[in-house]
PDB file of C-alpha atoms in Angstrom:
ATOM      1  CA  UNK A   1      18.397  24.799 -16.480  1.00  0.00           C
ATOM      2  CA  UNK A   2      15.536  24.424 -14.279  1.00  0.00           C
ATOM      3  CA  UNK A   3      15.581  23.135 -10.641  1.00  0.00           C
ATOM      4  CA  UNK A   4      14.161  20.313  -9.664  1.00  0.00           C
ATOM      5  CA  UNK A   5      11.434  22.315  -7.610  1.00  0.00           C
ATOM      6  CA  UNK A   6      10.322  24.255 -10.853  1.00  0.00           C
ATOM      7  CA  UNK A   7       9.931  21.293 -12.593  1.00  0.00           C
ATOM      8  CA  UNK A   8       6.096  19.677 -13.550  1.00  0.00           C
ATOM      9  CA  UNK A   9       5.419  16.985 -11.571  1.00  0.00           C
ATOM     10  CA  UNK A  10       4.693  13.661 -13.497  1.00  0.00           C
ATOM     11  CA  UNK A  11       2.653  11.565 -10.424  1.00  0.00           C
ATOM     12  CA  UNK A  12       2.823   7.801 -11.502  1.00  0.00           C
ATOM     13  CA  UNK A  13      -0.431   6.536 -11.177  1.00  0.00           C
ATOM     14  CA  UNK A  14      -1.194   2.521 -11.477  1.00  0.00           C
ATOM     15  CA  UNK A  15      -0.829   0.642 -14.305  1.00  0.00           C
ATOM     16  CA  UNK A  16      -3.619  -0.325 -15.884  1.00  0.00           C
ATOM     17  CA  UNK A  17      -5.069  -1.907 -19.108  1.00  0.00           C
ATOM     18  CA  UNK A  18      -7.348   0.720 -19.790  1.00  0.00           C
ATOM     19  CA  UNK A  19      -5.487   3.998 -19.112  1.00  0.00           C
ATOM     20  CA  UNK A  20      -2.915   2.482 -20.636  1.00  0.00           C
ATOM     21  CA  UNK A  21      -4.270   1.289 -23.753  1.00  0.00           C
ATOM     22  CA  UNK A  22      -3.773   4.567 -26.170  1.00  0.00           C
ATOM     23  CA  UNK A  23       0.204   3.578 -25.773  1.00  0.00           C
ATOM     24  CA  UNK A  24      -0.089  -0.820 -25.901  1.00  0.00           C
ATOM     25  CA  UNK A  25      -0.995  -3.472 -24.048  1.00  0.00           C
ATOM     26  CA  UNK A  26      -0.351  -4.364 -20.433  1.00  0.00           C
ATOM     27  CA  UNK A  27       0.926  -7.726 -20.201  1.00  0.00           C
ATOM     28  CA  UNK A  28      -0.132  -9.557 -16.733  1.00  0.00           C
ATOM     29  CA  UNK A  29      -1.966 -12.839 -15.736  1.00  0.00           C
ATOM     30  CA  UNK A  30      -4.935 -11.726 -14.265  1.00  0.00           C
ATOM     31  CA  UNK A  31      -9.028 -12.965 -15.075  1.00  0.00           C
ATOM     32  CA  UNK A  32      -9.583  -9.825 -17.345  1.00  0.00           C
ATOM     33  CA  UNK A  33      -7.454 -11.561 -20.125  1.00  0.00           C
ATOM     34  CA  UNK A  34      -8.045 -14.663 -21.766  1.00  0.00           C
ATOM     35  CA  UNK A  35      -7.132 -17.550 -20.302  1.00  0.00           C
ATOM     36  CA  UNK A  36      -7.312 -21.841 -20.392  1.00  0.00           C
ATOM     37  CA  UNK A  37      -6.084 -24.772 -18.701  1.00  0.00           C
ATOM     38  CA  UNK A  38      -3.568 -26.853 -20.336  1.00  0.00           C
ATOM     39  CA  UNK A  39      -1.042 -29.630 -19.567  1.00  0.00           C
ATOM     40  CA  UNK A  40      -3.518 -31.884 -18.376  1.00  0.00           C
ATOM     41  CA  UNK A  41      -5.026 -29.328 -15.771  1.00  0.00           C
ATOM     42  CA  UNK A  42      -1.234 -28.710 -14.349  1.00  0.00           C
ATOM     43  CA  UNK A  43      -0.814 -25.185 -16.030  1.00  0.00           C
ATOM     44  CA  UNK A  44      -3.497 -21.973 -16.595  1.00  0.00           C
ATOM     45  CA  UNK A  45      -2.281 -20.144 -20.160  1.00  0.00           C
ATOM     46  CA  UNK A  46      -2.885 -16.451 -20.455  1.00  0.00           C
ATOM     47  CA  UNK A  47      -3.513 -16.579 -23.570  1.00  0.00           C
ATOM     48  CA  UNK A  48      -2.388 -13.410 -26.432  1.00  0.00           C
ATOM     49  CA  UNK A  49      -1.385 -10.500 -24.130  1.00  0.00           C
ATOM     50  CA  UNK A  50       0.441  -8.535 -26.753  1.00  0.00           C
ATOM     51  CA  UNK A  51       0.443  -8.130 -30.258  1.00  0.00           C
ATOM     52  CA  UNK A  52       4.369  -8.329 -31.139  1.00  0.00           C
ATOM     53  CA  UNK A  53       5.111  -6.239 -34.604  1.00  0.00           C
ATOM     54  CA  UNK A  54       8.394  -6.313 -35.991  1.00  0.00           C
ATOM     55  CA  UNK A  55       7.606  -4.465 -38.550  1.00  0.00           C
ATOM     56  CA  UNK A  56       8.139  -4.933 -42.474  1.00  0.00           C
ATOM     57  CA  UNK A  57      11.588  -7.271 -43.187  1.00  0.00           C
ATOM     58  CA  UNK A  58      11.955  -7.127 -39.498  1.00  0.00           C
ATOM     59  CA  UNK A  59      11.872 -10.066 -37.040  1.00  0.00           C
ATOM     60  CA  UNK A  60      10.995 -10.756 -33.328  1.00  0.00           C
ATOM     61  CA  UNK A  61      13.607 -10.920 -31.146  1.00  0.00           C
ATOM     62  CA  UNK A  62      13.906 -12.122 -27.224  1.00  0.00           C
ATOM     63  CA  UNK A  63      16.511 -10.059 -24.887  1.00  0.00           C
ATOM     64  CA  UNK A  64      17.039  -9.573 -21.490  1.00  0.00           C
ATOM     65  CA  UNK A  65      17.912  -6.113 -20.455  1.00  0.00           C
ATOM     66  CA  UNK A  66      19.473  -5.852 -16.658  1.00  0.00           C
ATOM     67  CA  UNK A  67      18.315  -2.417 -15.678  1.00  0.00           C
ATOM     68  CA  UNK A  68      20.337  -0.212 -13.080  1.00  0.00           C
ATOM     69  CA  UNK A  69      18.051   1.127 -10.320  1.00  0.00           C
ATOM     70  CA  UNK A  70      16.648   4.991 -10.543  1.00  0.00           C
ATOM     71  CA  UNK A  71      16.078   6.916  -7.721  1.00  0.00           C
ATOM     72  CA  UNK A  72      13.153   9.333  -6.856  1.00  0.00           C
ATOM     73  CA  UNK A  73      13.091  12.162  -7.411  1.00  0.00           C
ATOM     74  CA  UNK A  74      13.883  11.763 -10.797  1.00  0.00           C
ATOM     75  CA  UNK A  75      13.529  13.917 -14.054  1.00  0.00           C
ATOM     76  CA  UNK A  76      12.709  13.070 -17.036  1.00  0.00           C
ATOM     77  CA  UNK A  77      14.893  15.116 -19.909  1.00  0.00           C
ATOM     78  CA  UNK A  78      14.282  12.832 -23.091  1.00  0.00           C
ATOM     79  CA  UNK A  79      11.851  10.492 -24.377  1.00  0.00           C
ATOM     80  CA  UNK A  80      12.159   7.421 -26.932  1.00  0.00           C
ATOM     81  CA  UNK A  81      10.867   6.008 -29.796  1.00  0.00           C
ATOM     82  CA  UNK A  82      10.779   2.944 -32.180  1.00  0.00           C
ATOM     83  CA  UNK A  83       8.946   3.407 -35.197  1.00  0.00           C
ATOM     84  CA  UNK A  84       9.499  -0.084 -37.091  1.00  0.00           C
ATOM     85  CA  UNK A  85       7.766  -2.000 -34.289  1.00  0.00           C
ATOM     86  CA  UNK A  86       6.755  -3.089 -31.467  1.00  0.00           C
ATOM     87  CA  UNK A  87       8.426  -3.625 -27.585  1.00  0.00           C
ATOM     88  CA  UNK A  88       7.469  -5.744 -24.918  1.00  0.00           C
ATOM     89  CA  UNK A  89       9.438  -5.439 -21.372  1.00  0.00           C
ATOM     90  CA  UNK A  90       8.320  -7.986 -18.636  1.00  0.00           C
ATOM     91  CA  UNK A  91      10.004  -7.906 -15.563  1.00  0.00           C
ATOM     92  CA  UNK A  92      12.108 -10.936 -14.322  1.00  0.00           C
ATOM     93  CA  UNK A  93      13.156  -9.758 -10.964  1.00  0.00           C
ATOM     94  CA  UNK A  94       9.070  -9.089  -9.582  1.00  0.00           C
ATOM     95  CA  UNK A  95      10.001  -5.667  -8.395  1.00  0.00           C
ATOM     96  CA  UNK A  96       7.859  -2.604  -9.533  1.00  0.00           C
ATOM     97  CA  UNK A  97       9.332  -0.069 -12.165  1.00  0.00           C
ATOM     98  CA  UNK A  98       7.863   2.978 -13.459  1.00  0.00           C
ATOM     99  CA  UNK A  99       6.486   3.439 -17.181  1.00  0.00           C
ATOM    100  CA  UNK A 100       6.566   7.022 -18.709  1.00  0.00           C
ATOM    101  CA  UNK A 101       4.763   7.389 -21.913  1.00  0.00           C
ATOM    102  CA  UNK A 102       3.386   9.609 -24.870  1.00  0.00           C
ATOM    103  CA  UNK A 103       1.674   8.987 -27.693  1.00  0.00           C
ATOM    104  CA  UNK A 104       2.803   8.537 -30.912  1.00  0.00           C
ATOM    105  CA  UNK A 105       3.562  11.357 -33.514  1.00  0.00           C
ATOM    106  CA  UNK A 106       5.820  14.555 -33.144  1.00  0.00           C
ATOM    107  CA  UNK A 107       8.181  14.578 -30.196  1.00  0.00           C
ATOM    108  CA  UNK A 108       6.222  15.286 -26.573  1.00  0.00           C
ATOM    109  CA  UNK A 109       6.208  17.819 -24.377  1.00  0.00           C
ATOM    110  CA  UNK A 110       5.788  17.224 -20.747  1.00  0.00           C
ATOM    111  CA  UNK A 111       2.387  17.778 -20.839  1.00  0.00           C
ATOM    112  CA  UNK A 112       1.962  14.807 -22.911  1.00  0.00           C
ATOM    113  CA  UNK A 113       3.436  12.294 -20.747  1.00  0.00           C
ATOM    114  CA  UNK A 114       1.843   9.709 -18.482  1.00  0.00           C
ATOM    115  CA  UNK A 115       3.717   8.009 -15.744  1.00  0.00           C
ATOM    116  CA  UNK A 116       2.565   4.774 -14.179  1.00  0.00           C
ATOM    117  CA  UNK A 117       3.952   2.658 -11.982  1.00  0.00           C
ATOM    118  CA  UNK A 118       3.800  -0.926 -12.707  1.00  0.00           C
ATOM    119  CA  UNK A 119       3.857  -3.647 -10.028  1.00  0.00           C
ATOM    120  CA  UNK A 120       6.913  -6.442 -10.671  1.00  0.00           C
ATOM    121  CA  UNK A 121       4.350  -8.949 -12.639  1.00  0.00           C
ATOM    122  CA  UNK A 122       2.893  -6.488 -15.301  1.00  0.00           C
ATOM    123  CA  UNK A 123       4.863  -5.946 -18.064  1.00  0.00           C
ATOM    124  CA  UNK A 124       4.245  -3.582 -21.054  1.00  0.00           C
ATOM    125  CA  UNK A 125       4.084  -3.653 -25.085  1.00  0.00           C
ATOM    126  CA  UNK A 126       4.910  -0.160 -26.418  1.00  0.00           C
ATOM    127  CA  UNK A 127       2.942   0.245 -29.865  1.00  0.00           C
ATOM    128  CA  UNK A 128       5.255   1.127 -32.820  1.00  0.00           C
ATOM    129  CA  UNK A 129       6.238   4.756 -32.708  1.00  0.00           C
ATOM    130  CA  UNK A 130       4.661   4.995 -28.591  1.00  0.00           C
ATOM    131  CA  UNK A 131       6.800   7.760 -26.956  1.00  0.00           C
ATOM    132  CA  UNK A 132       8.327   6.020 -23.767  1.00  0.00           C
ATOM    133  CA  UNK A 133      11.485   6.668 -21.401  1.00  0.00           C
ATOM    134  CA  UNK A 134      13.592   3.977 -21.633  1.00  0.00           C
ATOM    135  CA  UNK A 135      13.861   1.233 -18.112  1.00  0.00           C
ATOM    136  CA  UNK A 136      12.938   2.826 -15.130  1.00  0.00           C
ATOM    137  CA  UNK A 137      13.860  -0.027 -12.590  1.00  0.00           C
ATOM    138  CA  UNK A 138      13.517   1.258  -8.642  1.00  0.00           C
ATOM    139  CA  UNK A 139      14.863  -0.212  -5.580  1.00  0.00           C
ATOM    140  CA  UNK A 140      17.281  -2.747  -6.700  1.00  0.00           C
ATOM    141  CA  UNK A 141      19.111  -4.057 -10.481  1.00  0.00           C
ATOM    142  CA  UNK A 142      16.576  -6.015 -12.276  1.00  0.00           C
ATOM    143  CA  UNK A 143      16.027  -7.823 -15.498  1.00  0.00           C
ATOM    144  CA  UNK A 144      13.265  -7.366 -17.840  1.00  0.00           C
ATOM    145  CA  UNK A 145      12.639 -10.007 -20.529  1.00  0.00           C
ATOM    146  CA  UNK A 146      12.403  -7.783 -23.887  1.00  0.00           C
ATOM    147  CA  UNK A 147      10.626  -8.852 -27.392  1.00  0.00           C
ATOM    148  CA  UNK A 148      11.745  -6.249 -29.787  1.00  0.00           C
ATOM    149  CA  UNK A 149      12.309  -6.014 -33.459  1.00  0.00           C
ATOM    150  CA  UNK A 150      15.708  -6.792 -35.034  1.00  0.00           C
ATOM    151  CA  UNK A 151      16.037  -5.740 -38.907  1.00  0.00           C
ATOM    152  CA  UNK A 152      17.148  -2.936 -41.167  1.00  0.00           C
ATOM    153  CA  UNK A 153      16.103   0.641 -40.853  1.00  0.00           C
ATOM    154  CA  UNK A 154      16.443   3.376 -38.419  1.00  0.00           C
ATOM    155  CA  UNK A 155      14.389   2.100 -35.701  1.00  0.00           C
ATOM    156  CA  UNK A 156      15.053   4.773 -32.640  1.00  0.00           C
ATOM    157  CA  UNK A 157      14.525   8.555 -32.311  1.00  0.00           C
ATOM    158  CA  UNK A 158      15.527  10.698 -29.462  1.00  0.00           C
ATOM    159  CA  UNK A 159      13.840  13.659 -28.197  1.00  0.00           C
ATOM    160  CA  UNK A 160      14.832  16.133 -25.348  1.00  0.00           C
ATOM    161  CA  UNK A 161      12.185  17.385 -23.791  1.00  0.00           C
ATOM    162  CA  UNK A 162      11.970  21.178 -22.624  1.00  0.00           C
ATOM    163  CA  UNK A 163      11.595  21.353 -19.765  1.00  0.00           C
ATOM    164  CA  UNK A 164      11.666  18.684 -18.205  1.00  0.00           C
ATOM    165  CA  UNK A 165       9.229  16.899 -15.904  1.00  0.00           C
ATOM    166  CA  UNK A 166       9.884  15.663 -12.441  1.00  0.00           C
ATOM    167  CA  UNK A 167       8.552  12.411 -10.774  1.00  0.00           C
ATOM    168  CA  UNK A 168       8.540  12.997  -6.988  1.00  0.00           C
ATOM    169  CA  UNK A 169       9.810  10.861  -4.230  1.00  0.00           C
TER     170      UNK A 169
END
């Protein structure tokens, strides 16, 4: 097994829409989406940040996920995937949390990932079949409101990745 010093380092960089594009969507309010007044001028809608798929015979469904902190440094042995749909994670508690990706196809290597670190009012989509690590809360518990596909079929694969990658303190 490797030590954490031999590891690659995986630097999180900031989340953003276009960097982050080739795995989803980034889901924030902010004037670079579309958005409207509504409500008779009492509320501002930002409008269509994510493009939910649940897939064929699946549906959309609405969790919340209550993620245990991780601490820094950390390393990253496996990587997810769901390849039936889509998943959106938005984060309840307004803390940041860290996003580690790869992009769809055969199982990554550590050279493939990209970590970013997402500030506690950006959330994420993951594209069916996007390589991502699963929560990566930091600092404190916190929830995550999750849209995610419910239906038949296998709809998450596992893969360990060799070696590893490290994201520093």
């Amino acid at each position: 097994m490797n030590t954490p010093a031999a590891l690659p380092r995986l630097v999180p960089r900031p989340l953003e829409r276009a960097a982050f594009a080739p795995f989803g969507e980034v889901i924030e309010a902010s004037d670079a989406v579309r958005h409207f007044t509504i409500n008779a001028g009492n509320t501002e809608r930002y409008h269509d940040l994510a493009t939910i798929e649940p897939g064929a015979d699946g549906r959309a469904i609405v969790s919340i996920f209550r993620a245990q902190p991780r601490s820094l440094p950390f390393a990253v042995t496996m990587m997810e995937r769901h390849p039936l749909g889509s998943q959106a994670f938005m984060p309840l508690s307004g803390r940041p949390w860290l996003v580690v990706v790869a992009p769809a196809g055969p199982p990554p290597k550590v050279e493939d990932l990209r970590v970013f670190l997402a500030r506690g009012d950006q959330g994420v989509n993951y594209a069916p079949g996007v390589w991502h690590h699963p929560l990566l809360a930091l600092g404190e518990v916190s929830d995550f409101l999750v849209i995610d596909r419910s239906g038949p079929g296998a709809n998450c694969d596992e893969a360990v990745l060799t070696p590893a990658g490290l994201i520093p303190a």
